[in-house]
């Protein structure tokens, strides 16, 4: 708890005010990742291999953008920073626990960007949904990777609406926002890839499924090339009697 409090306080100072409410979630995820490192290792390795495989197909490696960079556990940052002139990491929060390492090792090549990628504000205002429109302003863009972000768009907005319902939003707000992210990636003139969890299952020690949920609210990811399971909540994390398995897919959209 002491390390979490220190990480929170140090991150708070470096985070724009509008994104500070999300720091607690990032710190909690950081703590869980540390506890579940062994259970998450295969998922993280699969994610890194997929990203490196996509990058290896490029003729030019000038700028790479990682959307939803998060804890960077599933991003092969060392290889990307060595292979590209610039790597831009985009997320709501960049924890202080990561900043020191980033700047010590990759100060010349890595850029941090705080940004809400959900598209919520535009949808609420009735504007065209272009949550990734800012990428058109990134010079020499050769690779964009969305990493375990897509499901969080739907989950985050759903949690927000449960706390504070917004009658200005359409009934299909969640699938609209999720589809807008996929459409934004598919329209890019560079290599665009996505790794996302699509569903989760609650399973007991006998292998019996007790709950299942579609995290993409009916939206389907096109051009899937790989898939694997990610034990986000292994046995013993929340209960010794069940685990929560997320279904993950990887796709090269362009």
PDB file of C-alpha atoms in Angstrom:
ATOM      1  CA  UNK A   1       0.000   0.000   0.000  1.00  0.00           C
ATOM      2  CA  UNK A   2       2.893   2.361   0.679  1.00  0.00           C
ATOM      3  CA  UNK A   3       4.302   1.903  -2.826  1.00  0.00           C
ATOM      4  CA  UNK A   4       0.859   2.419  -4.327  1.00  0.00           C
ATOM      5  CA  UNK A   5       0.399   5.652  -2.366  1.00  0.00           C
ATOM      6  CA  UNK A   6       3.800   6.937  -3.488  1.00  0.00           C
ATOM      7  CA  UNK A   7       3.070   6.034  -7.100  1.00  0.00           C
ATOM      8  CA  UNK A   8      -0.309   7.778  -6.907  1.00  0.00           C
ATOM      9  CA  UNK A   9       1.111  10.963  -5.421  1.00  0.00           C
ATOM     10  CA  UNK A  10       3.985  11.183  -7.886  1.00  0.00           C
ATOM     11  CA  UNK A  11       1.677  10.501 -10.836  1.00  0.00           C
ATOM     12  CA  UNK A  12      -0.859  13.085  -9.680  1.00  0.00           C
ATOM     13  CA  UNK A  13       1.618  15.927 -10.108  1.00  0.00           C
ATOM     14  CA  UNK A  14       2.458  14.885 -13.674  1.00  0.00           C
ATOM     15  CA  UNK A  15      -1.104  14.260 -14.889  1.00  0.00           C
ATOM     16  CA  UNK A  16      -3.379  16.932 -16.407  1.00  0.00           C
ATOM     17  CA  UNK A  17      -6.273  17.744 -14.022  1.00  0.00           C
ATOM     18  CA  UNK A  18      -8.969  16.313 -16.314  1.00  0.00           C
ATOM     19  CA  UNK A  19      -7.311  12.887 -16.240  1.00  0.00           C
ATOM     20  CA  UNK A  20      -6.469  12.686 -12.539  1.00  0.00           C
ATOM     21  CA  UNK A  21      -9.659  10.759 -11.653  1.00  0.00           C
ATOM     22  CA  UNK A  22      -8.246   7.812 -13.641  1.00  0.00           C
ATOM     23  CA  UNK A  23      -4.994   7.562 -11.681  1.00  0.00           C
ATOM     24  CA  UNK A  24      -6.492   5.296  -9.010  1.00  0.00           C
ATOM     25  CA  UNK A  25      -7.519   2.733 -11.630  1.00  0.00           C
ATOM     26  CA  UNK A  26      -4.032   2.756 -13.159  1.00  0.00           C
ATOM     27  CA  UNK A  27      -2.354   2.312  -9.783  1.00  0.00           C
ATOM     28  CA  UNK A  28      -4.691  -0.564  -8.891  1.00  0.00           C
ATOM     29  CA  UNK A  29      -3.960  -2.214 -12.234  1.00  0.00           C
ATOM     30  CA  UNK A  30      -0.219  -1.766 -11.636  1.00  0.00           C
ATOM     31  CA  UNK A  31      -0.544  -3.469  -8.247  1.00  0.00           C
ATOM     32  CA  UNK A  32      -2.567  -6.349  -9.704  1.00  0.00           C
ATOM     33  CA  UNK A  33      -0.086  -6.805 -12.543  1.00  0.00           C
ATOM     34  CA  UNK A  34       2.714  -7.119 -10.014  1.00  0.00           C
ATOM     35  CA  UNK A  35       0.786  -9.756  -8.087  1.00  0.00           C
ATOM     36  CA  UNK A  36      -0.300 -11.664 -11.217  1.00  0.00           C
ATOM     37  CA  UNK A  37       2.925 -11.420 -13.203  1.00  0.00           C
ATOM     38  CA  UNK A  38       3.313 -15.167 -13.660  1.00  0.00           C
ATOM     39  CA  UNK A  39      -0.284 -15.662 -14.808  1.00  0.00           C
ATOM     40  CA  UNK A  40      -0.098 -12.708 -17.216  1.00  0.00           C
ATOM     41  CA  UNK A  41       3.304 -13.537 -18.711  1.00  0.00           C
ATOM     42  CA  UNK A  42       2.055 -15.602 -21.663  1.00  0.00           C
ATOM     43  CA  UNK A  43      -0.473 -12.952 -22.677  1.00  0.00           C
ATOM     44  CA  UNK A  44       2.175 -10.251 -22.478  1.00  0.00           C
ATOM     45  CA  UNK A  45       4.619 -12.291 -24.546  1.00  0.00           C
ATOM     46  CA  UNK A  46       1.963 -13.059 -27.183  1.00  0.00           C
ATOM     47  CA  UNK A  47       1.116  -9.357 -27.435  1.00  0.00           C
ATOM     48  CA  UNK A  48       4.747  -8.358 -27.858  1.00  0.00           C
ATOM     49  CA  UNK A  49       5.368 -11.003 -30.515  1.00  0.00           C
ATOM     50  CA  UNK A  50       2.363  -9.856 -32.519  1.00  0.00           C
ATOM     51  CA  UNK A  51       3.451  -6.215 -32.440  1.00  0.00           C
ATOM     52  CA  UNK A  52       7.009  -7.067 -33.464  1.00  0.00           C
ATOM     53  CA  UNK A  53       5.726  -9.286 -36.271  1.00  0.00           C
ATOM     54  CA  UNK A  54       3.655  -6.409 -37.642  1.00  0.00           C
ATOM     55  CA  UNK A  55       6.545  -3.959 -37.330  1.00  0.00           C
ATOM     56  CA  UNK A  56       8.878  -6.335 -39.165  1.00  0.00           C
ATOM     57  CA  UNK A  57       6.731  -6.013 -42.309  1.00  0.00           C
ATOM     58  CA  UNK A  58       7.341  -2.265 -42.622  1.00  0.00           C
ATOM     59  CA  UNK A  59       9.665  -0.777 -45.208  1.00  0.00           C
ATOM     60  CA  UNK A  60      10.095   2.393 -43.124  1.00  0.00           C
ATOM     61  CA  UNK A  61      10.228   2.750 -39.342  1.00  0.00           C
ATOM     62  CA  UNK A  62       9.997   6.429 -38.557  1.00  0.00           C
ATOM     63  CA  UNK A  63       7.141   6.994 -36.072  1.00  0.00           C
ATOM     64  CA  UNK A  64       5.160   4.383 -34.124  1.00  0.00           C
ATOM     65  CA  UNK A  65       2.147   5.246 -31.963  1.00  0.00           C
ATOM     66  CA  UNK A  66       0.879   2.974 -29.189  1.00  0.00           C
ATOM     67  CA  UNK A  67      -2.722   3.661 -28.183  1.00  0.00           C
ATOM     68  CA  UNK A  68      -3.559   2.593 -24.647  1.00  0.00           C
ATOM     69  CA  UNK A  69       0.086   2.102 -23.692  1.00  0.00           C
ATOM     70  CA  UNK A  70      -0.870   1.605 -20.037  1.00  0.00           C
ATOM     71  CA  UNK A  71       1.681  -0.290 -17.976  1.00  0.00           C
ATOM     72  CA  UNK A  72       3.748  -1.190 -21.076  1.00  0.00           C
ATOM     73  CA  UNK A  73       3.900  -4.796 -19.915  1.00  0.00           C
ATOM     74  CA  UNK A  74       2.409  -5.987 -23.222  1.00  0.00           C
ATOM     75  CA  UNK A  75       4.374  -3.559 -25.421  1.00  0.00           C
ATOM     76  CA  UNK A  76       7.896  -4.392 -26.725  1.00  0.00           C
ATOM     77  CA  UNK A  77       9.049  -0.852 -25.999  1.00  0.00           C
ATOM     78  CA  UNK A  78      12.757  -1.571 -26.044  1.00  0.00           C
ATOM     79  CA  UNK A  79      12.599  -3.014 -29.553  1.00  0.00           C
ATOM     80  CA  UNK A  80      10.246  -0.303 -30.829  1.00  0.00           C
ATOM     81  CA  UNK A  81      12.412   2.463 -29.411  1.00  0.00           C
ATOM     82  CA  UNK A  82      15.480   0.907 -31.001  1.00  0.00           C
ATOM     83  CA  UNK A  83      13.797   0.351 -34.363  1.00  0.00           C
ATOM     84  CA  UNK A  84      11.836   3.602 -34.805  1.00  0.00           C
ATOM     85  CA  UNK A  85      12.959   7.207 -34.801  1.00  0.00           C
ATOM     86  CA  UNK A  86      10.078   8.126 -32.472  1.00  0.00           C
ATOM     87  CA  UNK A  87       7.609   6.155 -30.353  1.00  0.00           C
ATOM     88  CA  UNK A  88       4.524   7.998 -29.066  1.00  0.00           C
ATOM     89  CA  UNK A  89       2.710   6.467 -26.085  1.00  0.00           C
ATOM     90  CA  UNK A  90      -0.910   7.613 -25.750  1.00  0.00           C
ATOM     91  CA  UNK A  91      -3.085   7.056 -22.688  1.00  0.00           C
ATOM     92  CA  UNK A  92      -5.099   8.845 -20.036  1.00  0.00           C
ATOM     93  CA  UNK A  93      -2.419   8.265 -17.406  1.00  0.00           C
ATOM     94  CA  UNK A  94       1.302   7.540 -17.486  1.00  0.00           C
ATOM     95  CA  UNK A  95       2.333   6.291 -14.060  1.00  0.00           C
ATOM     96  CA  UNK A  96       5.326   7.812 -12.319  1.00  0.00           C
ATOM     97  CA  UNK A  97       6.672   4.295 -11.781  1.00  0.00           C
ATOM     98  CA  UNK A  98       7.151   4.072 -15.563  1.00  0.00           C
ATOM     99  CA  UNK A  99       8.360   7.589 -16.284  1.00  0.00           C
ATOM    100  CA  UNK A 100      11.752   7.276 -14.650  1.00  0.00           C
ATOM    101  CA  UNK A 101      12.568   4.140 -16.613  1.00  0.00           C
ATOM    102  CA  UNK A 102      11.283   5.629 -19.853  1.00  0.00           C
ATOM    103  CA  UNK A 103      13.344   8.767 -19.619  1.00  0.00           C
ATOM    104  CA  UNK A 104      16.452   7.000 -18.379  1.00  0.00           C
ATOM    105  CA  UNK A 105      16.477   4.500 -21.245  1.00  0.00           C
ATOM    106  CA  UNK A 106      14.551   6.123 -24.081  1.00  0.00           C
ATOM    107  CA  UNK A 107      14.579   9.873 -23.469  1.00  0.00           C
ATOM    108  CA  UNK A 108      15.381  10.675 -27.097  1.00  0.00           C
ATOM    109  CA  UNK A 109      12.883   8.432 -28.801  1.00  0.00           C
ATOM    110  CA  UNK A 110       9.799   8.102 -26.538  1.00  0.00           C
ATOM    111  CA  UNK A 111       7.086  10.776 -26.290  1.00  0.00           C
ATOM    112  CA  UNK A 112       4.210  10.646 -23.780  1.00  0.00           C
ATOM    113  CA  UNK A 113       0.777  11.950 -24.748  1.00  0.00           C
ATOM    114  CA  UNK A 114      -2.216  12.284 -22.400  1.00  0.00           C
ATOM    115  CA  UNK A 115      -5.439  11.835 -24.340  1.00  0.00           C
ATOM    116  CA  UNK A 116      -8.976  10.510 -23.987  1.00  0.00           C
ATOM    117  CA  UNK A 117      -9.376   8.083 -26.887  1.00  0.00           C
ATOM    118  CA  UNK A 118     -12.994   7.120 -26.178  1.00  0.00           C
ATOM    119  CA  UNK A 119     -14.768   9.726 -28.329  1.00  0.00           C
ATOM    120  CA  UNK A 120     -17.305  10.281 -25.539  1.00  0.00           C
ATOM    121  CA  UNK A 121     -17.244  14.089 -25.625  1.00  0.00           C
ATOM    122  CA  UNK A 122     -17.822  14.243 -29.387  1.00  0.00           C
ATOM    123  CA  UNK A 123     -20.690  11.748 -29.229  1.00  0.00           C
ATOM    124  CA  UNK A 124     -22.308  13.709 -26.414  1.00  0.00           C
ATOM    125  CA  UNK A 125     -21.957  16.945 -28.393  1.00  0.00           C
ATOM    126  CA  UNK A 126     -23.416  15.391 -31.538  1.00  0.00           C
ATOM    127  CA  UNK A 127     -20.179  15.825 -33.461  1.00  0.00           C
ATOM    128  CA  UNK A 128     -18.759  13.331 -35.990  1.00  0.00           C
ATOM    129  CA  UNK A 129     -16.959  10.497 -34.225  1.00  0.00           C
ATOM    130  CA  UNK A 130     -13.262  10.758 -35.020  1.00  0.00           C
ATOM    131  CA  UNK A 131     -11.469   9.749 -31.803  1.00  0.00           C
ATOM    132  CA  UNK A 132      -8.294   8.969 -33.745  1.00  0.00           C
ATOM    133  CA  UNK A 133      -8.396  12.027 -36.005  1.00  0.00           C
ATOM    134  CA  UNK A 134      -5.381  13.492 -34.211  1.00  0.00           C
ATOM    135  CA  UNK A 135      -3.211  10.816 -35.807  1.00  0.00           C
ATOM    136  CA  UNK A 136      -3.464  12.673 -39.106  1.00  0.00           C
ATOM    137  CA  UNK A 137      -1.250  15.335 -37.518  1.00  0.00           C
ATOM    138  CA  UNK A 138       1.522  12.903 -36.572  1.00  0.00           C
ATOM    139  CA  UNK A 139       4.374  13.263 -39.088  1.00  0.00           C
ATOM    140  CA  UNK A 140       6.016  10.256 -40.735  1.00  0.00           C
ATOM    141  CA  UNK A 141       3.559   7.810 -39.201  1.00  0.00           C
ATOM    142  CA  UNK A 142       4.358   4.200 -40.105  1.00  0.00           C
ATOM    143  CA  UNK A 143       2.772   2.094 -37.346  1.00  0.00           C
ATOM    144  CA  UNK A 144      -0.211   2.447 -34.978  1.00  0.00           C
ATOM    145  CA  UNK A 145      -1.014  -0.236 -32.427  1.00  0.00           C
ATOM    146  CA  UNK A 146      -4.065  -0.272 -30.156  1.00  0.00           C
ATOM    147  CA  UNK A 147      -3.168  -2.400 -27.148  1.00  0.00           C
ATOM    148  CA  UNK A 148      -5.875  -3.837 -24.892  1.00  0.00           C
ATOM    149  CA  UNK A 149      -7.794  -0.572 -25.100  1.00  0.00           C
ATOM    150  CA  UNK A 150     -10.923  -1.287 -27.146  1.00  0.00           C
ATOM    151  CA  UNK A 151     -12.840  -3.150 -24.442  1.00  0.00           C
ATOM    152  CA  UNK A 152     -11.901  -0.478 -21.904  1.00  0.00           C
ATOM    153  CA  UNK A 153     -13.701   2.151 -23.987  1.00  0.00           C
ATOM    154  CA  UNK A 154     -16.995   0.336 -23.527  1.00  0.00           C
ATOM    155  CA  UNK A 155     -16.353  -0.643 -19.911  1.00  0.00           C
ATOM    156  CA  UNK A 156     -15.220   2.838 -18.909  1.00  0.00           C
ATOM    157  CA  UNK A 157     -18.180   4.614 -20.493  1.00  0.00           C
ATOM    158  CA  UNK A 158     -20.642   2.067 -19.096  1.00  0.00           C
ATOM    159  CA  UNK A 159     -19.281   2.577 -15.575  1.00  0.00           C
ATOM    160  CA  UNK A 160     -19.471   6.324 -16.078  1.00  0.00           C
ATOM    161  CA  UNK A 161     -23.091   6.174 -17.196  1.00  0.00           C
ATOM    162  CA  UNK A 162     -24.062   3.887 -14.313  1.00  0.00           C
ATOM    163  CA  UNK A 163     -22.842   6.549 -11.886  1.00  0.00           C
ATOM    164  CA  UNK A 164     -24.225   9.485 -13.843  1.00  0.00           C
ATOM    165  CA  UNK A 165     -26.753   8.652 -16.609  1.00  0.00           C
ATOM    166  CA  UNK A 166     -26.632  10.984 -19.592  1.00  0.00           C
ATOM    167  CA  UNK A 167     -29.894  11.254 -21.578  1.00  0.00           C
ATOM    168  CA  UNK A 168     -28.041  13.132 -24.336  1.00  0.00           C
ATOM    169  CA  UNK A 169     -26.299   9.930 -25.425  1.00  0.00           C
ATOM    170  CA  UNK A 170     -27.939   7.506 -27.889  1.00  0.00           C
ATOM    171  CA  UNK A 171     -28.981   4.061 -26.697  1.00  0.00           C
ATOM    172  CA  UNK A 172     -26.260   2.436 -28.779  1.00  0.00           C
ATOM    173  CA  UNK A 173     -23.510   4.712 -27.475  1.00  0.00           C
ATOM    174  CA  UNK A 174     -21.166   1.893 -26.439  1.00  0.00           C
ATOM    175  CA  UNK A 175     -21.103  -0.013 -29.760  1.00  0.00           C
ATOM    176  CA  UNK A 176     -20.871   3.315 -31.609  1.00  0.00           C
ATOM    177  CA  UNK A 177     -17.754   4.325 -29.687  1.00  0.00           C
ATOM    178  CA  UNK A 178     -16.166   0.901 -30.062  1.00  0.00           C
ATOM    179  CA  UNK A 179     -16.873   0.815 -33.804  1.00  0.00           C
ATOM    180  CA  UNK A 180     -15.483   4.355 -34.202  1.00  0.00           C
ATOM    181  CA  UNK A 181     -12.141   3.187 -32.785  1.00  0.00           C
ATOM    182  CA  UNK A 182     -11.974   0.298 -35.247  1.00  0.00           C
ATOM    183  CA  UNK A 183     -13.029   2.536 -38.141  1.00  0.00           C
ATOM    184  CA  UNK A 184     -10.379   5.087 -37.182  1.00  0.00           C
ATOM    185  CA  UNK A 185      -7.672   2.449 -37.234  1.00  0.00           C
ATOM    186  CA  UNK A 186      -8.881   0.935 -40.510  1.00  0.00           C
ATOM    187  CA  UNK A 187      -8.811   4.323 -42.253  1.00  0.00           C
ATOM    188  CA  UNK A 188      -5.179   5.066 -41.455  1.00  0.00           C
ATOM    189  CA  UNK A 189      -2.726   5.209 -44.383  1.00  0.00           C
ATOM    190  CA  UNK A 190      -0.125   3.255 -42.390  1.00  0.00           C
ATOM    191  CA  UNK A 191       0.124  -0.173 -40.779  1.00  0.00           C
ATOM    192  CA  UNK A 192      -2.559  -0.363 -38.071  1.00  0.00           C
ATOM    193  CA  UNK A 193      -2.981  -3.242 -35.637  1.00  0.00           C
ATOM    194  CA  UNK A 194      -5.124  -4.012 -32.640  1.00  0.00           C
ATOM    195  CA  UNK A 195      -4.906  -6.332 -29.662  1.00  0.00           C
ATOM    196  CA  UNK A 196      -8.056  -6.468 -27.568  1.00  0.00           C
ATOM    197  CA  UNK A 197      -9.941  -8.665 -25.179  1.00  0.00           C
ATOM    198  CA  UNK A 198     -13.389  -9.378 -26.577  1.00  0.00           C
ATOM    199  CA  UNK A 199     -15.124 -11.297 -23.786  1.00  0.00           C
ATOM    200  CA  UNK A 200     -14.584 -12.756 -20.351  1.00  0.00           C
ATOM    201  CA  UNK A 201     -15.625 -15.957 -18.606  1.00  0.00           C
ATOM    202  CA  UNK A 202     -15.866 -16.782 -14.904  1.00  0.00           C
ATOM    203  CA  UNK A 203     -14.733 -20.383 -14.452  1.00  0.00           C
ATOM    204  CA  UNK A 204     -14.452 -22.545 -11.342  1.00  0.00           C
ATOM    205  CA  UNK A 205     -11.845 -25.192 -10.550  1.00  0.00           C
ATOM    206  CA  UNK A 206     -13.949 -27.878 -12.232  1.00  0.00           C
ATOM    207  CA  UNK A 207     -13.959 -25.943 -15.497  1.00  0.00           C
ATOM    208  CA  UNK A 208     -17.617 -24.957 -15.151  1.00  0.00           C
ATOM    209  CA  UNK A 209     -18.503 -21.581 -16.641  1.00  0.00           C
ATOM    210  CA  UNK A 210     -20.579 -19.389 -14.317  1.00  0.00           C
ATOM    211  CA  UNK A 211     -20.671 -16.129 -16.268  1.00  0.00           C
ATOM    212  CA  UNK A 212     -19.802 -14.828 -19.709  1.00  0.00           C
ATOM    213  CA  UNK A 213     -19.906 -11.299 -21.081  1.00  0.00           C
ATOM    214  CA  UNK A 214     -19.285  -9.697 -24.468  1.00  0.00           C
ATOM    215  CA  UNK A 215     -16.909  -6.789 -23.805  1.00  0.00           C
ATOM    216  CA  UNK A 216     -17.375  -5.288 -27.289  1.00  0.00           C
ATOM    217  CA  UNK A 217     -21.188  -5.042 -27.118  1.00  0.00           C
ATOM    218  CA  UNK A 218     -21.833  -6.862 -30.363  1.00  0.00           C
ATOM    219  CA  UNK A 219     -19.053  -5.227 -32.405  1.00  0.00           C
ATOM    220  CA  UNK A 220     -16.743  -7.667 -34.183  1.00  0.00           C
ATOM    221  CA  UNK A 221     -13.045  -7.159 -34.859  1.00  0.00           C
ATOM    222  CA  UNK A 222     -12.227  -7.831 -38.550  1.00  0.00           C
ATOM    223  CA  UNK A 223      -9.195  -9.605 -39.987  1.00  0.00           C
ATOM    224  CA  UNK A 224      -8.331 -11.531 -36.828  1.00  0.00           C
ATOM    225  CA  UNK A 225      -5.049 -13.391 -37.225  1.00  0.00           C
ATOM    226  CA  UNK A 226      -4.438 -14.678 -33.703  1.00  0.00           C
ATOM    227  CA  UNK A 227      -6.268 -15.373 -30.465  1.00  0.00           C
ATOM    228  CA  UNK A 228      -5.433 -16.521 -26.943  1.00  0.00           C
ATOM    229  CA  UNK A 229      -6.674 -16.610 -23.350  1.00  0.00           C
ATOM    230  CA  UNK A 230      -5.588 -14.138 -20.675  1.00  0.00           C
ATOM    231  CA  UNK A 231      -6.196 -15.118 -17.019  1.00  0.00           C
ATOM    232  CA  UNK A 232      -6.790 -11.559 -15.815  1.00  0.00           C
ATOM    233  CA  UNK A 233      -7.965 -12.797 -12.403  1.00  0.00           C
ATOM    234  CA  UNK A 234      -6.239 -16.117 -11.673  1.00  0.00           C
ATOM    235  CA  UNK A 235      -7.230 -18.464  -8.856  1.00  0.00           C
ATOM    236  CA  UNK A 236      -6.361 -16.872  -5.528  1.00  0.00           C
ATOM    237  CA  UNK A 237      -6.481 -13.268  -6.717  1.00  0.00           C
ATOM    238  CA  UNK A 238     -10.106 -12.601  -5.767  1.00  0.00           C
ATOM    239  CA  UNK A 239     -11.194 -16.114  -4.814  1.00  0.00           C
ATOM    240  CA  UNK A 240      -9.572 -19.508  -4.490  1.00  0.00           C
ATOM    241  CA  UNK A 241     -12.643 -21.050  -6.157  1.00  0.00           C
ATOM    242  CA  UNK A 242     -12.806 -19.224  -9.493  1.00  0.00           C
ATOM    243  CA  UNK A 243     -10.762 -17.422 -12.115  1.00  0.00           C
ATOM    244  CA  UNK A 244     -11.704 -14.870 -14.767  1.00  0.00           C
ATOM    245  CA  UNK A 245     -10.404 -15.571 -18.269  1.00  0.00           C
ATOM    246  CA  UNK A 246     -10.450 -12.893 -20.978  1.00  0.00           C
ATOM    247  CA  UNK A 247     -10.574 -13.879 -24.643  1.00  0.00           C
ATOM    248  CA  UNK A 248      -7.998 -11.888 -26.633  1.00  0.00           C
ATOM    249  CA  UNK A 249      -7.695 -11.383 -30.399  1.00  0.00           C
ATOM    250  CA  UNK A 250      -5.037  -9.702 -32.534  1.00  0.00           C
ATOM    251  CA  UNK A 251      -5.685  -8.168 -35.947  1.00  0.00           C
ATOM    252  CA  UNK A 252      -3.761  -6.321 -38.643  1.00  0.00           C
ATOM    253  CA  UNK A 253      -6.439  -3.948 -39.893  1.00  0.00           C
ATOM    254  CA  UNK A 254      -4.332  -2.317 -42.602  1.00  0.00           C
TER     255      UNK A 254
END
